Amino acid sequence: MSPFQALQQSKTTLLISKYLIPLFIVTVLAGLSSLAMFAFIFYPAQDRVNLATAQYQAALQNQTKTQTAMQTQAILSNTWKALPDYREFTDLSLDIADLAKRNHVNIPGMGYDFKPLSHKMATKGTFAFEAEGPYEAIRKFIYELEKRWPYLYIEKLSVEASKKQAGVIFKLTVSTFLKEFPEPLKKTKAL
């Protein structure tokens, strides 16, 4: 006996099937429309989420770049404030000579020079001098020189044995950047 024959034999089954078939069709249509609505809502929403995630990542990168730029700008600002101007630079030679004297190092003479840079934002100031004395004293002098004035850097350094006394002679060229170029001296005529 086939299932269709069983449906045809019972009146109750026939009455129930009259009401269940439309209900089954409505259920299938409701399921299909739910799937269609899911597809119409889910995929565009997923695209919006992916777009928002990409924008969020771009904003995070932009924020990181901005923070790095602000930190760099703060470092540059502090460095710029620490740089001497040319008036302080000439006084620096006296401070270097005092530091050498405290470390038992002899500096017979010191010359300085100013060189403008191509970008005209700063000027390069250079000291050239010889330091005579025991090696340990000169080593300590150079250490304290770099520690006390971190914006100074040793551009050239050479050493030779001293012929006059026991010790060494260091020839140093020390440079830094200055905030401004020194104004040229105005020449006046004598009366």
Short mmCIF file of C-alpha atoms in Angstrom, two decimals:
data_model
loop_
_atom_site.label_atom_id
_atom_site.label_comp_id
_atom_site.label_asym_id
_atom_site.label_seq_id
_atom_site.Cartn_x
_atom_site.Cartn_y
_atom_site.Cartn_z
CA MET A 1 0.00 0.00 0.00
CA SER A 2 1.38 3.34 -1.00
CA PRO A 3 1.23 6.44 1.20
CA PHE A 4 -1.12 8.14 -1.22
CA GLN A 5 -3.61 5.35 -0.90
CA ALA A 6 -3.61 5.78 2.88
CA LEU A 7 -4.41 9.44 2.49
CA GLN A 8 -7.32 8.68 0.20
CA GLN A 9 -8.86 6.12 2.53
CA SER A 10 -9.25 8.31 5.62
CA LYS A 11 -11.60 11.27 5.65
CA THR A 12 -9.82 12.84 8.61
CA THR A 13 -6.52 12.66 6.83
CA LEU A 14 -8.07 14.22 3.78
CA LEU A 15 -9.55 17.11 5.78
CA ILE A 16 -6.29 17.68 7.65
CA SER A 17 -4.30 17.59 4.42
CA LYS A 18 -6.53 20.28 2.94
CA TYR A 19 -5.47 22.62 5.73
CA LEU A 20 -1.90 21.42 6.12
CA ILE A 21 -0.82 21.78 2.48
CA PRO A 22 -1.48 25.55 2.38
CA LEU A 23 0.12 25.88 5.81
CA PHE A 24 3.12 23.89 4.55
CA ILE A 25 3.35 26.16 1.47
CA VAL A 26 3.15 29.27 3.68
CA THR A 27 5.87 27.82 5.93
CA VAL A 28 8.14 27.09 2.97
CA LEU A 29 7.54 30.59 1.56
CA ALA A 30 8.20 32.15 4.97
CA GLY A 31 11.45 30.17 5.23
CA LEU A 32 12.53 31.24 1.75
CA SER A 33 11.64 34.87 2.41
CA SER A 34 13.59 34.70 5.70
CA LEU A 35 16.63 33.39 3.83
CA ALA A 36 16.24 36.11 1.20
CA MET A 37 15.91 38.81 3.89
CA PHE A 38 18.95 37.38 5.67
CA ALA A 39 20.97 37.58 2.44
CA PHE A 40 19.75 41.13 1.69
CA ILE A 41 20.60 42.33 5.21
CA PHE A 42 23.66 40.24 6.14
CA TYR A 43 25.92 40.75 3.12
CA PRO A 44 25.55 44.56 2.89
CA ALA A 45 25.97 44.74 6.67
CA GLN A 46 29.10 42.62 6.41
CA ASP A 47 30.43 44.97 3.71
CA ARG A 48 29.72 47.96 5.99
CA VAL A 49 31.50 46.20 8.88
CA ASN A 50 34.53 45.50 6.65
CA LEU A 51 34.55 49.11 5.48
CA ALA A 52 34.25 50.39 9.07
CA THR A 53 37.07 48.06 10.15
CA ALA A 54 39.30 49.32 7.34
CA GLN A 55 38.48 52.93 8.25
CA TYR A 56 39.19 52.17 11.91
CA GLN A 57 42.58 50.64 11.04
CA ALA A 58 43.40 53.66 8.85
CA ALA A 59 42.38 55.98 11.70
CA LEU A 60 44.60 54.03 14.13
CA GLN A 61 47.55 54.32 11.74
CA ASN A 62 46.85 58.02 11.28
CA GLN A 63 46.67 58.47 15.06
CA THR A 64 49.98 56.63 15.51
CA LYS A 65 51.62 58.78 12.83
CA THR A 66 50.21 61.93 14.43
CA GLN A 67 51.44 60.91 17.89
CA THR A 68 54.88 60.09 16.50
CA ALA A 69 54.98 63.42 14.69
CA MET A 70 53.96 65.27 17.87
CA GLN A 71 56.63 63.44 19.90
CA THR A 72 59.23 64.21 17.25
CA GLN A 73 58.13 67.83 17.21
CA ALA A 74 58.46 68.00 21.01
CA ILE A 75 61.96 66.47 20.85
CA LEU A 76 62.96 68.91 18.13
CA SER A 77 61.52 71.81 20.10
CA ASN A 78 63.46 70.80 23.23
CA THR A 79 66.62 70.29 21.17
CA TRP A 80 66.14 73.68 19.51
CA LYS A 81 65.73 75.32 22.91
CA ALA A 82 68.94 73.63 24.13
CA LEU A 83 70.99 74.87 21.19
CA PRO A 84 73.05 77.94 21.98
CA ASP A 85 72.96 81.15 20.02
CA TYR A 86 76.23 82.60 18.79
CA ARG A 87 76.71 84.79 21.89
CA GLU A 88 76.44 81.75 24.17
CA PHE A 89 78.70 79.82 21.81
CA THR A 90 81.61 82.22 22.25
CA ASP A 91 81.17 82.03 26.04
CA LEU A 92 81.23 78.25 25.74
CA SER A 93 84.95 78.39 24.93
CA LEU A 94 85.61 79.78 28.42
CA ASP A 95 83.51 77.03 29.99
CA ILE A 96 85.43 74.38 28.03
CA ALA A 97 88.74 75.90 29.17
CA ASP A 98 87.51 75.84 32.81
CA LEU A 99 86.46 72.20 32.45
CA ALA A 100 89.91 71.36 31.06
CA LYS A 101 91.63 73.15 33.96
CA ARG A 102 89.53 71.21 36.52
CA ASN A 103 90.62 67.96 34.84
CA HIS A 104 94.31 68.98 34.77
CA VAL A 105 94.32 69.36 30.99
CA ASN A 106 96.11 72.25 29.30
CA ILE A 107 94.48 74.00 26.35
CA PRO A 108 97.04 76.48 24.98
CA GLY A 109 94.62 78.16 22.57
CA MET A 110 91.24 77.76 20.95
CA GLY A 111 89.80 78.98 17.69
CA TYR A 112 86.20 79.02 16.56
CA ASP A 113 84.37 79.41 13.30
CA PHE A 114 80.81 79.82 12.08
CA LYS A 115 79.56 78.16 8.91
CA PRO A 116 76.11 78.85 7.48
CA LEU A 117 74.15 75.79 6.42
CA SER A 118 72.36 75.42 3.10
CA HIS A 119 68.87 75.43 4.65
CA LYS A 120 69.55 78.68 6.59
CA MET A 121 67.62 77.43 9.65
CA ALA A 122 70.73 77.08 11.78
CA THR A 123 74.45 77.71 11.72
CA LYS A 124 77.27 75.32 12.46
CA GLY A 125 79.69 76.53 15.12
CA THR A 126 83.06 74.82 15.45
CA PHE A 127 85.82 74.96 18.07
CA ALA A 128 89.30 73.71 17.21
CA PHE A 129 91.88 73.23 19.97
CA GLU A 130 94.64 71.05 21.35
CA ALA A 131 94.41 69.42 24.76
CA GLU A 132 97.66 68.41 26.50
CA GLY A 133 98.01 66.23 29.56
CA PRO A 134 97.96 62.69 30.87
CA TYR A 135 95.79 60.32 28.84
CA GLU A 136 93.46 59.56 31.78
CA ALA A 137 92.88 63.27 32.43
CA ILE A 138 92.10 63.95 28.76
CA ARG A 139 89.80 60.94 28.59
CA LYS A 140 87.89 62.22 31.64
CA PHE A 141 87.81 65.73 30.12
CA ILE A 142 86.26 64.42 26.87
CA TYR A 143 83.72 62.35 28.81
CA GLU A 144 82.64 65.35 30.90
CA LEU A 145 82.59 67.56 27.80
CA GLU A 146 80.13 65.25 26.06
CA LYS A 147 78.09 64.71 29.21
CA ARG A 148 77.79 68.38 30.17
CA TRP A 149 76.95 69.68 26.67
CA PRO A 150 75.05 66.93 24.85
CA TYR A 151 74.48 69.18 21.84
CA LEU A 152 78.26 69.32 21.23
CA TYR A 153 79.76 66.58 19.13
CA ILE A 154 83.37 65.75 18.39
CA GLU A 155 83.85 66.10 14.69
CA LYS A 156 87.58 65.30 14.51
CA LEU A 157 89.93 63.74 17.03
CA SER A 158 93.59 62.85 16.67
CA VAL A 159 96.23 61.98 19.24
CA GLU A 160 100.02 62.05 19.38
CA ALA A 161 102.64 61.70 22.04
CA SER A 162 103.74 64.92 23.70
CA LYS A 163 107.35 65.86 22.99
CA LYS A 164 107.64 68.35 25.87
CA GLN A 165 106.30 66.30 28.76
CA ALA A 166 104.99 62.87 29.62
CA GLY A 167 101.49 62.66 28.26
CA VAL A 168 99.58 63.05 25.02
CA ILE A 169 98.24 65.82 22.83
CA PHE A 170 94.71 65.48 21.54
CA LYS A 171 93.67 67.66 18.60
CA LEU A 172 89.93 68.17 18.77
CA THR A 173 87.34 69.78 16.56
CA VAL A 174 84.08 70.17 18.45
CA SER A 175 80.93 71.33 16.67
CA THR A 176 77.35 72.21 17.39
CA PHE A 177 74.47 73.91 15.69
CA LEU A 178 73.47 77.45 16.58
CA LYS A 179 70.01 78.96 16.44
CA GLU A 180 71.11 81.89 14.33
CA PHE A 181 73.99 83.13 12.24
CA PRO A 182 76.13 85.78 13.92
CA GLU A 183 75.52 89.24 12.61
CA PRO A 184 78.49 90.65 10.72
CA LEU A 185 80.36 93.40 12.48
CA LYS A 186 79.72 96.84 11.06
CA LYS A 187 82.89 98.58 9.98
CA THR A 188 83.31 102.15 11.09
CA LYS A 189 85.80 104.69 9.82
CA ALA A 190 88.26 106.18 12.21
CA LEU A 191 88.23 109.97 12.38
#
